[in-house]
């Protein structure tokens, strides 16, 4: 299969390597010509996943990538530009989205922005640097077209990257977006030194929020016990290198959200998604106290006040 991976960040770079290692012809496309030139010359990404060996992977700017000749377009760009990028894609090849978030402009799931072509989404506990190092991982591919999901499963599945399929696109996408917001809160718990009991309780209630939201939106309950739900939430909230967890930790220690993202040096999707998720929940009439609290902290409310507020909520059934 011929594939173009749009977005040469950590995850796009790692996924290009997965495809290459499965025998596919891969082009890694980036916006910046200087980054493309460096990848072509050194077979390394100068900015992200620097340890990844890009031998046999083509490098091109997005404007020059061979979209008309490809069988698959993989999109791994920040949620804030996802709609712009997919709207400008030439050709008609299916799109596989790796982006975890919601469209900030409309609040819509990202797959709904893909027009007039087949689309699937991939999610799961996929820390890019571990995948580059060849450590085992798993993911789920979801699509309304189950035949497409199975075709992509066979193209990506390997002995180090196990792939499952389902048709719950709504559940997979909403889990992928919401878990980043919960990870900001989990990082805040780390930054305040609240302990493992408090953090585990926070993450468990965060999973309940994710399930509450997505079920109202038409998702399946079992998605939340799977890789896109519990699996991705766990790794995002505990991995030391997780961007959202680390951003929450820095914010708890007094760093502004803008400075936290600058220190991390990569996009922190939870910072973009939190207000979009809050607004979506309000439109659906769903109560998401952790997500609401994260937004309040991002607007300047002290994190200690949020913790006290959550602990003072009325007792209820689980």
Coordinates of C-alpha atoms in Angstrom, one line a residue:
X1 CA 0.0 0.0 0.0
X2 CA 1.1 3.6 -0.7
X3 CA 0.5 5.9 2.2
X4 CA 1.1 9.6 2.9
X5 CA 1.3 10.5 6.6
X6 CA 0.4 14.2 7.0
X7 CA 2.0 15.6 10.1
X8 CA 5.6 15.0 11.1
X9 CA 5.2 15.3 14.9
X10 CA 6.1 12.5 17.3
X11 CA 3.0 10.3 16.5
X12 CA 3.0 10.9 12.8
X13 CA 6.7 10.0 12.7
X14 CA 6.2 6.8 14.7
X15 CA 3.2 5.8 12.7
X16 CA 5.1 6.3 9.4
X17 CA 7.7 3.9 10.8
X18 CA 5.0 1.3 11.6
X19 CA 3.7 1.4 8.1
X20 CA 7.2 1.2 6.6
X21 CA 8.0 -1.8 8.8
X22 CA 4.9 -3.5 7.5
X23 CA 6.2 -3.2 4.0
X24 CA 4.2 -0.2 2.8
X25 CA 5.5 2.7 0.7
X26 CA 5.4 5.7 2.9
X27 CA 5.8 9.5 2.5
X28 CA 6.0 11.6 5.7
X29 CA 4.6 15.1 4.9
X30 CA 5.3 18.3 6.9
X31 CA 4.4 22.0 6.5
X32 CA 8.0 23.3 7.0
X33 CA 10.4 22.8 4.1
X34 CA 13.4 23.0 6.4
X35 CA 12.1 20.1 8.4
X36 CA 11.4 18.1 5.2
X37 CA 14.9 18.9 3.9
X38 CA 16.5 17.7 7.2
X39 CA 14.5 14.5 7.2
X40 CA 15.5 13.7 3.6
X41 CA 19.2 14.4 4.3
X42 CA 19.6 12.7 7.6
X43 CA 16.8 10.1 7.8
X44 CA 15.9 11.6 11.2
X45 CA 13.2 14.0 12.2
X46 CA 15.1 17.0 13.6
X47 CA 12.3 18.0 16.0
X48 CA 10.2 15.1 17.1
X49 CA 10.9 11.4 17.8
X50 CA 14.5 12.0 16.9
X51 CA 15.5 8.4 17.6
X52 CA 13.2 7.1 14.8
X53 CA 15.1 5.8 11.7
X54 CA 13.4 7.2 8.6
X55 CA 15.3 5.0 6.2
X56 CA 13.1 4.2 3.2
X57 CA 10.5 6.7 4.2
X58 CA 10.0 9.6 1.7
X59 CA 9.9 13.2 2.9
X60 CA 7.8 15.9 1.3
X61 CA 6.0 19.2 2.1
X62 CA 2.3 18.8 2.3
X63 CA 2.0 20.8 -0.9
X64 CA 4.3 18.4 -2.8
X65 CA 3.2 15.0 -1.3
X66 CA 2.0 12.4 -3.8
X67 CA -1.7 12.4 -2.8
X68 CA -2.9 11.5 -6.3
X69 CA -0.9 8.3 -6.2
X70 CA -1.7 7.2 -2.7
X71 CA -4.0 4.5 -1.3
X72 CA -4.3 6.0 2.2
X73 CA -3.9 9.4 3.8
X74 CA -3.0 9.3 7.5
X75 CA -3.6 12.6 9.3
X76 CA -1.7 13.3 12.5
X77 CA -2.0 17.1 12.9
X78 CA -3.3 19.2 15.9
X79 CA -7.0 19.4 16.2
X80 CA -7.1 23.1 15.7
X81 CA -5.9 22.7 12.1
X82 CA -7.4 19.3 11.3
X83 CA -10.4 20.7 9.4
X84 CA -8.2 23.1 7.4
X85 CA -5.8 20.3 6.5
X86 CA -8.3 17.6 5.5
X87 CA -10.4 20.2 3.6
X88 CA -7.4 20.9 1.3
X89 CA -6.4 17.3 0.7
X90 CA -6.4 16.5 -3.0
X91 CA -7.4 13.0 -4.3
X92 CA -10.0 10.6 -3.0
X93 CA -8.0 8.1 -0.9
X94 CA -9.4 7.1 2.5
X95 CA -8.4 9.0 5.5
X96 CA -7.1 7.5 8.8
X97 CA -7.2 10.1 11.6
X98 CA -4.7 9.8 14.4
X99 CA -5.7 13.2 16.0
X100 CA -7.2 13.1 19.4
X101 CA -9.5 16.1 20.0
X102 CA -12.5 18.0 18.8
X103 CA -12.8 20.8 16.3
X104 CA -12.4 24.1 18.2
X105 CA -14.4 26.1 15.7
X106 CA -17.6 23.9 15.7
X107 CA -17.2 21.4 18.6
X108 CA -17.7 18.6 16.1
X109 CA -15.9 15.3 16.1
X110 CA -12.9 15.4 13.7
X111 CA -14.0 12.6 11.5
X112 CA -17.2 14.6 10.6
X113 CA -14.9 17.1 8.9
X114 CA -13.8 14.6 6.3
X115 CA -16.0 15.1 3.3
X116 CA -16.7 12.8 0.3
X117 CA -14.2 10.1 1.2
X118 CA -14.0 7.1 3.5
X119 CA -12.7 7.8 7.0
X120 CA -11.5 5.8 10.0
X121 CA -10.0 6.8 13.3
X122 CA -7.2 5.1 15.3
X123 CA -6.9 5.5 19.1
X124 CA -5.4 3.7 22.1
X125 CA -2.5 3.8 24.6
X126 CA 0.1 4.8 22.0
X127 CA 3.0 6.7 23.5
X128 CA 5.1 7.5 20.4
X129 CA 8.6 7.1 21.8
X130 CA 7.8 3.6 23.1
X131 CA 6.5 2.6 19.7
X132 CA 9.6 4.0 18.0
X133 CA 11.7 1.8 20.5
X134 CA 9.8 -1.3 19.4
X135 CA 7.9 -1.8 22.7
X136 CA 4.5 -3.6 22.4
X137 CA 1.3 -1.6 22.0
X138 CA -2.3 -2.0 20.9
X139 CA -4.9 0.3 19.3
X140 CA -8.4 0.2 17.9
X141 CA -9.5 1.4 14.4
X142 CA -13.1 2.5 14.2
X143 CA -15.1 3.3 11.1
X144 CA -18.7 3.3 10.0
X145 CA -17.4 1.3 7.1
X146 CA -16.3 -1.9 8.9
X147 CA -14.7 -3.3 5.7
X148 CA -12.4 -0.2 5.6
X149 CA -11.5 -0.7 9.3
X150 CA -10.6 -4.4 8.7
X151 CA -8.5 -3.4 5.6
X152 CA -6.6 -0.9 7.7
X153 CA -6.3 -3.3 10.6
X154 CA -4.5 -5.8 8.3
X155 CA -2.3 -3.1 6.9
X156 CA -1.1 -1.8 10.3
X157 CA -1.2 -4.9 12.6
X158 CA 2.1 -6.4 13.5
X159 CA 3.9 -8.4 16.3
X160 CA 4.6 -5.1 18.2
X161 CA 1.4 -3.2 17.3
X162 CA -1.8 -5.2 17.8
X163 CA -4.9 -3.7 16.2
X164 CA -8.5 -4.2 16.9
X165 CA -11.6 -2.9 15.0
X166 CA -15.0 -1.7 15.9
X167 CA -17.7 0.6 14.4
X168 CA -18.2 2.9 17.4
X169 CA -16.6 6.0 15.8
X170 CA -18.5 8.3 18.2
X171 CA -17.2 6.5 21.3
X172 CA -13.6 6.2 20.1
X173 CA -13.4 9.9 19.1
X174 CA -15.0 11.2 22.3
X175 CA -12.8 9.0 24.5
X176 CA -9.7 10.3 22.6
X177 CA -10.7 13.9 23.2
X178 CA -11.9 13.7 26.8
X179 CA -9.0 11.6 28.2
X180 CA -6.6 14.5 27.5
X181 CA -8.7 16.8 29.7
X182 CA -8.8 14.3 32.5
X183 CA -5.0 13.9 32.1
X184 CA -4.6 17.6 32.8
X185 CA -6.4 17.1 36.1
X186 CA -4.4 14.0 36.9
X187 CA -1.2 16.0 36.3
X188 CA -2.5 18.6 38.6
X189 CA -2.9 16.0 41.3
X190 CA 0.7 15.0 40.8
X191 CA 1.8 18.6 40.9
X192 CA 0.0 19.1 44.3
X193 CA 1.3 15.8 45.7
X194 CA -2.2 14.5 46.4
X195 CA -1.1 10.9 46.4
X196 CA -2.1 7.7 44.4
X197 CA -5.4 7.3 46.2
X198 CA -6.6 10.8 45.2
X199 CA -5.2 10.5 41.7
X200 CA -6.8 7.0 41.1
X201 CA -10.2 8.3 42.4
X202 CA -9.9 11.3 40.0
X203 CA -9.1 9.1 37.0
X204 CA -12.0 6.7 37.8
X205 CA -14.4 9.5 38.1
X206 CA -13.0 11.0 34.9
X207 CA -13.7 7.7 33.1
X208 CA -17.3 8.0 34.4
X209 CA -17.5 11.5 32.9
X210 CA -16.2 10.2 29.5
X211 CA -18.8 7.4 29.6
X212 CA -21.7 9.8 30.6
X213 CA -20.9 12.2 27.8
X214 CA -20.4 9.7 25.0
X215 CA -23.4 7.5 25.8
X216 CA -25.7 10.5 25.4
X217 CA -24.0 11.2 22.1
X218 CA -24.8 7.6 21.0
X219 CA -21.6 5.7 21.8
X220 CA -21.4 2.1 23.1
X221 CA -20.7 1.4 26.8
X222 CA -18.1 -1.3 26.1
X223 CA -15.9 1.2 24.2
X224 CA -15.0 2.8 27.6
X225 CA -13.6 -0.4 29.0
X226 CA -11.4 -0.9 25.9
X227 CA -8.3 0.6 24.4
X228 CA -9.7 3.9 23.4
X229 CA -11.3 4.5 26.8
X230 CA -9.6 2.9 29.9
X231 CA -6.4 2.0 28.0
X232 CA -5.6 5.4 26.7
X233 CA -6.8 7.2 29.8
X234 CA -4.5 5.2 32.1
X235 CA -1.4 5.8 30.0
X236 CA -2.2 9.4 29.4
X237 CA -2.6 10.0 33.1
X238 CA 0.4 8.1 34.3
X239 CA 3.1 8.2 31.6
X240 CA 5.9 10.5 32.8
X241 CA 6.3 11.8 29.2
X242 CA 2.6 12.4 28.6
X243 CA 2.1 16.0 27.4
X244 CA -1.2 16.6 29.1
X245 CA -0.2 15.0 32.4
X246 CA 3.0 17.0 32.4
X247 CA 1.1 20.3 31.5
X248 CA -1.3 19.7 34.4
X249 CA 1.7 19.1 36.7
X250 CA 3.4 22.3 35.6
X251 CA 0.2 24.4 36.0
X252 CA -0.3 23.0 39.5
X253 CA 3.2 24.3 40.3
X254 CA 2.3 27.8 39.2
X255 CA 3.2 27.8 35.5
X256 CA 0.7 29.4 33.1
X257 CA -0.9 27.1 30.5
X258 CA 0.9 29.0 27.7
X259 CA 4.3 28.6 29.4
X260 CA 3.6 24.9 30.2
X261 CA 3.0 24.2 26.5
X262 CA 6.2 26.2 25.6
X263 CA 8.2 24.2 28.1
X264 CA 6.9 20.9 26.7
X265 CA 7.6 22.0 23.2
X266 CA 4.7 20.1 21.6
X267 CA 1.0 20.6 21.2
X268 CA -0.9 19.8 24.4
X269 CA -4.3 18.8 23.0
X270 CA -6.1 19.0 26.4
X271 CA -5.6 22.7 26.5
X272 CA -7.5 23.1 23.2
X273 CA -10.1 20.5 23.9
X274 CA -11.1 21.4 27.5
X275 CA -13.4 24.4 26.7
X276 CA -14.7 22.7 23.6
X277 CA -15.7 19.6 25.6
X278 CA -17.2 21.8 28.3
X279 CA -19.4 23.6 25.8
X280 CA -20.4 20.3 24.2
X281 CA -21.5 18.9 27.5
X282 CA -23.5 22.0 28.3
X283 CA -25.3 21.7 24.9
X284 CA -26.1 18.0 25.7
X285 CA -27.1 18.8 29.3
X286 CA -24.5 16.5 30.8
X287 CA -22.7 17.4 34.0
X288 CA -18.9 17.0 33.8
X289 CA -17.5 18.4 37.1
X290 CA -13.8 17.5 36.4
X291 CA -13.8 18.9 32.9
X292 CA -15.6 22.1 34.1
X293 CA -13.0 22.4 36.9
X294 CA -10.1 22.0 34.5
X295 CA -11.5 24.9 32.4
X296 CA -11.9 27.0 35.6
X297 CA -8.2 26.4 36.5
X298 CA -7.1 27.3 32.9
X299 CA -9.0 30.6 33.4
X300 CA -7.1 31.3 36.7
X301 CA -9.0 29.6 39.5
X302 CA -6.5 28.0 41.9
X303 CA -6.3 24.2 41.6
X304 CA -6.5 23.8 45.4
X305 CA -10.0 25.5 45.2
X306 CA -11.0 23.0 42.5
X307 CA -9.9 20.0 44.7
X308 CA -11.9 21.3 47.6
X309 CA -14.9 21.9 45.5
X310 CA -14.9 18.4 44.1
X311 CA -14.5 16.8 47.5
X312 CA -17.4 18.9 48.9
X313 CA -19.9 17.7 46.3
X314 CA -23.0 16.0 47.6
X315 CA -22.5 12.2 48.2
X316 CA -24.3 10.0 45.6
X317 CA -24.5 6.5 44.2
X318 CA -21.7 5.3 41.9

